[in-house]
N, CA, C and O of each residue as an XYZ file, in Angstrom:
464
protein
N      63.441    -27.518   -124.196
C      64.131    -27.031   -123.024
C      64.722    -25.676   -123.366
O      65.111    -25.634   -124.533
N      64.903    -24.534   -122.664
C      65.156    -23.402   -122.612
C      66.367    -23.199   -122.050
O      66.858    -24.008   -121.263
N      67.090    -21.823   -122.502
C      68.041    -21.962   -122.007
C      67.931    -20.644   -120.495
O      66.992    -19.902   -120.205
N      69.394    -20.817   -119.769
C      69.222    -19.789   -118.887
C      69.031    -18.155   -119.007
O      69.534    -17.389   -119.829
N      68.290    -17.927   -118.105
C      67.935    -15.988   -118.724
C      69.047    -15.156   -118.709
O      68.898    -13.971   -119.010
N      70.315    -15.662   -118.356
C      71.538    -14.884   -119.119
C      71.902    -15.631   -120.225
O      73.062    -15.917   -119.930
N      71.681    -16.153   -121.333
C      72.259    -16.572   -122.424
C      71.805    -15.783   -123.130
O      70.851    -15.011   -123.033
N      73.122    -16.158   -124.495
C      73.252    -14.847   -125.338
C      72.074    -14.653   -126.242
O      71.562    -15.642   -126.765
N      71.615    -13.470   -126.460
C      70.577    -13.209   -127.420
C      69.320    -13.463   -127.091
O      68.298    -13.597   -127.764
N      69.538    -13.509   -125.995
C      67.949    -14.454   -125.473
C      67.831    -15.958   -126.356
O      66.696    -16.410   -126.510
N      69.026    -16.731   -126.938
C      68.727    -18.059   -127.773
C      68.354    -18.852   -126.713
O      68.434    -18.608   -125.509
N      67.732    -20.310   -127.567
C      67.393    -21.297   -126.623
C      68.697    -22.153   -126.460
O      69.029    -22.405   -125.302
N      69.503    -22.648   -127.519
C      70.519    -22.929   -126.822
C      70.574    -24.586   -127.075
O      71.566    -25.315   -127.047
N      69.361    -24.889   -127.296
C      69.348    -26.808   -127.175
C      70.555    -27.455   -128.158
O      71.030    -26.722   -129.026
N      70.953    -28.576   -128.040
C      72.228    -28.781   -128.423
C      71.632    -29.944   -129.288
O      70.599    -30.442   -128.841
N      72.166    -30.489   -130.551
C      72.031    -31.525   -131.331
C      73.209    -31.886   -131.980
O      73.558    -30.959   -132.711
N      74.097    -32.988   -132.038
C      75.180    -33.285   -132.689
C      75.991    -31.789   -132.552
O      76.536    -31.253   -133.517
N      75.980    -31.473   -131.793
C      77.201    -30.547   -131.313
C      76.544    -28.802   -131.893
O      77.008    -27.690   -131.637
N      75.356    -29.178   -132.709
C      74.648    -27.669   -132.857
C      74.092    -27.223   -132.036
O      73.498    -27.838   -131.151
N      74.201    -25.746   -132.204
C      73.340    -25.473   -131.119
C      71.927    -24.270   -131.295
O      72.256    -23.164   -131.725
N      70.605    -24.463   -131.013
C      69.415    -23.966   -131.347
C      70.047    -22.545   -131.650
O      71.101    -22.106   -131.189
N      68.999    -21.798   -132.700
C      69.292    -20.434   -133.017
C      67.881    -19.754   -132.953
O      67.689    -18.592   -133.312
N      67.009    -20.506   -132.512
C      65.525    -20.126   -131.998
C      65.691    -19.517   -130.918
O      66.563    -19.768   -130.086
N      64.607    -18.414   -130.839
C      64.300    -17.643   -129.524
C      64.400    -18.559   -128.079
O      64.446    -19.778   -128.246
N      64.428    -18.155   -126.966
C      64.596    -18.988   -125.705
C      63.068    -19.094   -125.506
O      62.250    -18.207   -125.751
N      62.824    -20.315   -125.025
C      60.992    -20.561   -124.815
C      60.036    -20.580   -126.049
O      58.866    -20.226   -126.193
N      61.301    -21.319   -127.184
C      59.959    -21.157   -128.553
C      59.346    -21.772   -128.279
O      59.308    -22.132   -127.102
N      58.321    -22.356   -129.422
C      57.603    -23.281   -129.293
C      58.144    -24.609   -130.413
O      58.910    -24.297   -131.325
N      57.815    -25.664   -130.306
C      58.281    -26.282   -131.585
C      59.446    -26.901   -131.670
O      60.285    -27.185   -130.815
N      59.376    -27.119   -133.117
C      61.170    -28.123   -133.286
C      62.216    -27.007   -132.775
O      61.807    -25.874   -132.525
N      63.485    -27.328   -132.635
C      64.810    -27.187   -132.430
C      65.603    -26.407   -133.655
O      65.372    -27.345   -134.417
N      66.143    -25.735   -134.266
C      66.425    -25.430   -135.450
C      68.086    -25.050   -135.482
O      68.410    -24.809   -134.319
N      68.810    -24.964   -136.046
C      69.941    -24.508   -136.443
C      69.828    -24.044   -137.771
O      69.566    -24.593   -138.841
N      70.106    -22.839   -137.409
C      69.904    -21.397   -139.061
C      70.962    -21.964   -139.777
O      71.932    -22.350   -139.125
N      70.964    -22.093   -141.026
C      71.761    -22.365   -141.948
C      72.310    -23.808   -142.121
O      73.235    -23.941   -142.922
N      71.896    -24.792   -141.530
C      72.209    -25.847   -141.256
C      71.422    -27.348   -142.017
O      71.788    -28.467   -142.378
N      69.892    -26.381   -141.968
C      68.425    -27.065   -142.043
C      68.174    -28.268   -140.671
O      67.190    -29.007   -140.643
N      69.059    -28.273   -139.796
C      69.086    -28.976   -138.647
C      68.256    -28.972   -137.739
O      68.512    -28.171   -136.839
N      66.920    -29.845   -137.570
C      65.834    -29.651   -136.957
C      65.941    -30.744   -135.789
O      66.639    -31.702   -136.119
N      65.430    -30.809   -134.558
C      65.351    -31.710   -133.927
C      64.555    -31.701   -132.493
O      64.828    -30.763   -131.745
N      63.615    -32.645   -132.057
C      62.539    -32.732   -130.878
C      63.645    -32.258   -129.684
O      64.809    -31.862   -129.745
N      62.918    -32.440   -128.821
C      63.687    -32.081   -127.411
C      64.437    -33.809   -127.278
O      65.549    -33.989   -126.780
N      63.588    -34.902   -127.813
C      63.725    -35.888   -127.182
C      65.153    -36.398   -127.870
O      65.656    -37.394   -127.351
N      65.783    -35.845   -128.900
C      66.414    -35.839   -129.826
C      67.614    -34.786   -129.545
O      68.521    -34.735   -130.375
N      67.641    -34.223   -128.784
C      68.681    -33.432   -127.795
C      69.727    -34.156   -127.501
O      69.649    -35.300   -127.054
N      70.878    -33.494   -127.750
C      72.031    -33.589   -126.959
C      71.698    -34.035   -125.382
O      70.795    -33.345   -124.909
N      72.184    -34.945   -124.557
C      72.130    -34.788   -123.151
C      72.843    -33.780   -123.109
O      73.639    -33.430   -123.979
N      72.432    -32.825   -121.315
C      73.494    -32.129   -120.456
C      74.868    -31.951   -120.648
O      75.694    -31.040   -120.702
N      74.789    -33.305   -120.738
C      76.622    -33.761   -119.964
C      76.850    -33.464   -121.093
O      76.134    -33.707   -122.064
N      78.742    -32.435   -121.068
C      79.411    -32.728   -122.291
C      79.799    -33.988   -122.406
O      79.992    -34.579   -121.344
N      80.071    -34.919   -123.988
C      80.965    -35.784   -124.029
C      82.808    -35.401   -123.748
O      83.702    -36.233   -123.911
N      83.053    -33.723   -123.232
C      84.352    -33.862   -122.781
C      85.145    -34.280   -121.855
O      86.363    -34.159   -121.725
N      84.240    -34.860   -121.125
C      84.765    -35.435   -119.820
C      86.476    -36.579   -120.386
O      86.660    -37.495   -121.188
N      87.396    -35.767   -119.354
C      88.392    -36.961   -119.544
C      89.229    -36.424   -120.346
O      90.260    -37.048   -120.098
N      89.562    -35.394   -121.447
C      89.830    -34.901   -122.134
C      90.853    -34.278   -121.782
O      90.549    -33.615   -120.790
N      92.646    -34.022   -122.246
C      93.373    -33.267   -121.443
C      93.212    -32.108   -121.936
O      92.705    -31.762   -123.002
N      93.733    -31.442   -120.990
C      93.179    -29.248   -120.857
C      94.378    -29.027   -120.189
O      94.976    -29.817   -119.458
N      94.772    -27.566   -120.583
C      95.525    -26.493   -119.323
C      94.801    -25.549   -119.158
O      94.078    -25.295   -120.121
N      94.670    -24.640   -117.923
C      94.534    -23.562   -118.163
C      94.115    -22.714   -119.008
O      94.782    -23.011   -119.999
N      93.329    -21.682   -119.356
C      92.820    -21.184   -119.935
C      93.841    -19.701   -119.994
O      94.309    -19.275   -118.938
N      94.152    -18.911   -121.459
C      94.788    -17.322   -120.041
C      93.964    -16.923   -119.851
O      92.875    -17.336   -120.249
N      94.212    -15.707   -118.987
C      93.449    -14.994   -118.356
C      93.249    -13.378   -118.753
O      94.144    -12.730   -119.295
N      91.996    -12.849   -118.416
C      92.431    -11.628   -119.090
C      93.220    -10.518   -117.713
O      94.162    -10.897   -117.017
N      92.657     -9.375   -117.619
C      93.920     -8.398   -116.731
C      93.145     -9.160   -115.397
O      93.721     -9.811   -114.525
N      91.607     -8.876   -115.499
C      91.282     -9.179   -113.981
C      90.872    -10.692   -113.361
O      90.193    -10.999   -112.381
N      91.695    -11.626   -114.519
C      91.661    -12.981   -113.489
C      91.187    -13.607   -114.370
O      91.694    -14.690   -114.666
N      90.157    -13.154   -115.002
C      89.139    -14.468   -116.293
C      89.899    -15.370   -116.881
O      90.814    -14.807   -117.483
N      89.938    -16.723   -116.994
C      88.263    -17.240   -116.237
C      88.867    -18.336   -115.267
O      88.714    -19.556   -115.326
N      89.896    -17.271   -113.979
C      89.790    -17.904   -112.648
C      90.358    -19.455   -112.601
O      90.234    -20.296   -111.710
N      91.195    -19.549   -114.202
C      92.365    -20.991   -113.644
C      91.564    -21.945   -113.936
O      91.873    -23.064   -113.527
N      89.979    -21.736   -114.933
C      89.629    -22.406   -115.483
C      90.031    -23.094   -117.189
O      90.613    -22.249   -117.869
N      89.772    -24.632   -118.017
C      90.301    -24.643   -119.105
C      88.657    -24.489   -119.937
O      87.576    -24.875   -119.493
N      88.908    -23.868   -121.119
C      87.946    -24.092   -122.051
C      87.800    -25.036   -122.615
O      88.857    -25.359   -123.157
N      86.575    -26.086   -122.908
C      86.037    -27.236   -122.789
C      85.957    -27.359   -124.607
O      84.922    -26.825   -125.005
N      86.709    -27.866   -125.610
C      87.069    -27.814   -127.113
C      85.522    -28.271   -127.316
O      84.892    -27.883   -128.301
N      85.028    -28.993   -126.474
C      83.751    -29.872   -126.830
C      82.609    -29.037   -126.809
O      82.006    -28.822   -127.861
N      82.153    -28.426   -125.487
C      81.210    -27.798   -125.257
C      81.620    -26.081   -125.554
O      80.701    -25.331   -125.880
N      82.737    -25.649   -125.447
C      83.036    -24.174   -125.424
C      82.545    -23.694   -123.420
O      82.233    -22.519   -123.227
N      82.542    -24.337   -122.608
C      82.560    -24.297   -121.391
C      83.753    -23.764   -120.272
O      84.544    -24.695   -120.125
N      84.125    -22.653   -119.485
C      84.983    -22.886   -118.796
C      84.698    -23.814   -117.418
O      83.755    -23.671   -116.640
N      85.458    -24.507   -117.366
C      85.638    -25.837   -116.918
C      86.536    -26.003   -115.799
O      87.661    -25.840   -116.271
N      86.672    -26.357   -113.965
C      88.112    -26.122   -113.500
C      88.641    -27.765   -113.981
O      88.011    -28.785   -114.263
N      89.408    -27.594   -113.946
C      90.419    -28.601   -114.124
C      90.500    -30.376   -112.512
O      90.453    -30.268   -111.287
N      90.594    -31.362   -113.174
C      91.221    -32.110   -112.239
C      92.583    -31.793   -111.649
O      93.158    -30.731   -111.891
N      93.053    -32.680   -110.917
C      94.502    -32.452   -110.752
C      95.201    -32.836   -111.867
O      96.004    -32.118   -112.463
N      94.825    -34.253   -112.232
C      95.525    -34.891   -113.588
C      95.435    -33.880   -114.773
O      95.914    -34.231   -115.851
N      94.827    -32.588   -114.649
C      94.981    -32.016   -115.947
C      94.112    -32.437   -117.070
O      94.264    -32.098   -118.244
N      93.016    -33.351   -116.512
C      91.671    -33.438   -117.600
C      90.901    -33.061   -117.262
O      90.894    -32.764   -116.068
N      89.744    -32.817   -118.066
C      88.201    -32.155   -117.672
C      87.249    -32.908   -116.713
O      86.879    -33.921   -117.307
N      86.891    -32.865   -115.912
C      85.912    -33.655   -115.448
C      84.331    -33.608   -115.726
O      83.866    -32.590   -116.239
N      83.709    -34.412   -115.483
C      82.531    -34.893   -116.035
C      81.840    -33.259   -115.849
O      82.131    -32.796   -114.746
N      81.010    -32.337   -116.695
C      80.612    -31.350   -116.795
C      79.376    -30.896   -117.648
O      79.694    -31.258   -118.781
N      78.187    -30.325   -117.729
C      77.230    -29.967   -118.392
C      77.525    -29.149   -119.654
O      78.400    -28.287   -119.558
N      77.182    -29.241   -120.294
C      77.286    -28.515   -121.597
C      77.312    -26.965   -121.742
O      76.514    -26.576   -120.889
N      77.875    -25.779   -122.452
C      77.571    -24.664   -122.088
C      76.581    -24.609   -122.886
O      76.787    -24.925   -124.057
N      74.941    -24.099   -122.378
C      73.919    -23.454   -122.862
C      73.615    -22.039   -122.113
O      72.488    -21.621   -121.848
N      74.822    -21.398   -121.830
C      74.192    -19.958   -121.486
C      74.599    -19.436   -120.607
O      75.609    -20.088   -120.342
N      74.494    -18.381   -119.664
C      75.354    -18.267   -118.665
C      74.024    -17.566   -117.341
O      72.933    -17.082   -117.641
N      74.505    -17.710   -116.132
C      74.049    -17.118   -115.363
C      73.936    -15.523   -114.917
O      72.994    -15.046   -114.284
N      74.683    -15.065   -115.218
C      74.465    -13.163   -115.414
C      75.482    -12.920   -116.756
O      76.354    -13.470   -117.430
N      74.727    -11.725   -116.626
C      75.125    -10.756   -117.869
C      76.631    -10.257   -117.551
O      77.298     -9.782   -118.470
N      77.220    -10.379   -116.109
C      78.700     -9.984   -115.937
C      79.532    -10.982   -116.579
O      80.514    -10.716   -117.271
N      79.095    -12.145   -116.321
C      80.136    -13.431   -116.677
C      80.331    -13.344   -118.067
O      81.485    -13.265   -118.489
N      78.671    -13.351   -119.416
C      78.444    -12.944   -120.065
C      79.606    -12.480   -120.977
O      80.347    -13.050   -121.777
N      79.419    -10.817   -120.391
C      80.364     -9.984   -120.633
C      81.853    -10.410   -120.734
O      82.702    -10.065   -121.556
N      81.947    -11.341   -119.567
C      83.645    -11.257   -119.665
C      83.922    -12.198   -120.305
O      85.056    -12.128   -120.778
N      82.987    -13.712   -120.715
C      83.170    -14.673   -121.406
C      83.339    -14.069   -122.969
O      84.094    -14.653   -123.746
N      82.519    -12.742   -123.433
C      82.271    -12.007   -125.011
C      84.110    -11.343   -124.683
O      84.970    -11.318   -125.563
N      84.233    -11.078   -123.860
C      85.642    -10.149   -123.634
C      87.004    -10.811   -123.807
O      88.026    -10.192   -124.103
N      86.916    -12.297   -123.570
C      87.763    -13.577   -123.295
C      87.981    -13.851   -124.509
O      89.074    -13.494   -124.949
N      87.078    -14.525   -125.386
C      87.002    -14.737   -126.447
C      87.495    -14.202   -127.895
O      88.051    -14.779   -128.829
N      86.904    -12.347   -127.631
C      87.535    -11.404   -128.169
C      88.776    -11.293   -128.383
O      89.392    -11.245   -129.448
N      89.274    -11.236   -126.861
C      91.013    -11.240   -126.785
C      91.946    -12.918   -127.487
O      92.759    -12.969   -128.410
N      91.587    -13.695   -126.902
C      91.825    -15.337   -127.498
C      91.632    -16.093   -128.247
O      92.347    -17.007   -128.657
N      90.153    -15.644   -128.635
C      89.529    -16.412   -129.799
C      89.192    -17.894   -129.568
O      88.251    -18.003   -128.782
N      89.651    -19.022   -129.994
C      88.685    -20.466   -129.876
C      90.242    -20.592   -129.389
O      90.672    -21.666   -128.967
């Protein structure tokens, strides 16, 4: 499985015990994690879903122009995530990548400023 055509580096992204592929997006072949020796089929994949569901979160900060919108970062997946009311994560897909290169950007910009 491939990841979306905004993820970083063009990686594929597939997830295994919480690794995540360091192969080109659309390889061919096993699953790999560089430095790890961590190989694994598709069938052998992480599901979608994070296991963070349920998990308590606040808020994320934000940077000057709003990022990331009163969402919490997901400890499990590295996902911004909105929040329940109760202040836990709700059931959510894993982050493999992002949909444009703006979000991208401001997720590399977020991070920068905050760190994990």
């Amino acid at each position: 499985m491939s990841a979306p055509a905004g993820s970083p580096r063009g990686l594929c992204l597939s997830r295994r015990a919480g690794e995540i592929c360091t192969r080109e997006r659309g390889h061919r072949g096993l699953h790999h994690r560089r430095g790890t020796g961590l190989l694994w089929t598709e069938l052998e994949a992480d599901p979608p879903t994070c296991p963070g569901e349920g998990l308590a979160a606040a808020a994320a900060p934000e940077l000057a122009d709003g990022f990331p919108d009163g969402r919490a970062l997901c400890p499990v997946c590295t996902r911004f995530v909105a929040l329940r009311r109760d202040g836990t994560l709700p059931r959510h897909r894993s982050w493999r990548g992002l949909a444009s290169r703006g979000e991208e950007a401001r997720r590399r910009e977020w991070f920068n400023a905050f760190g994990w």
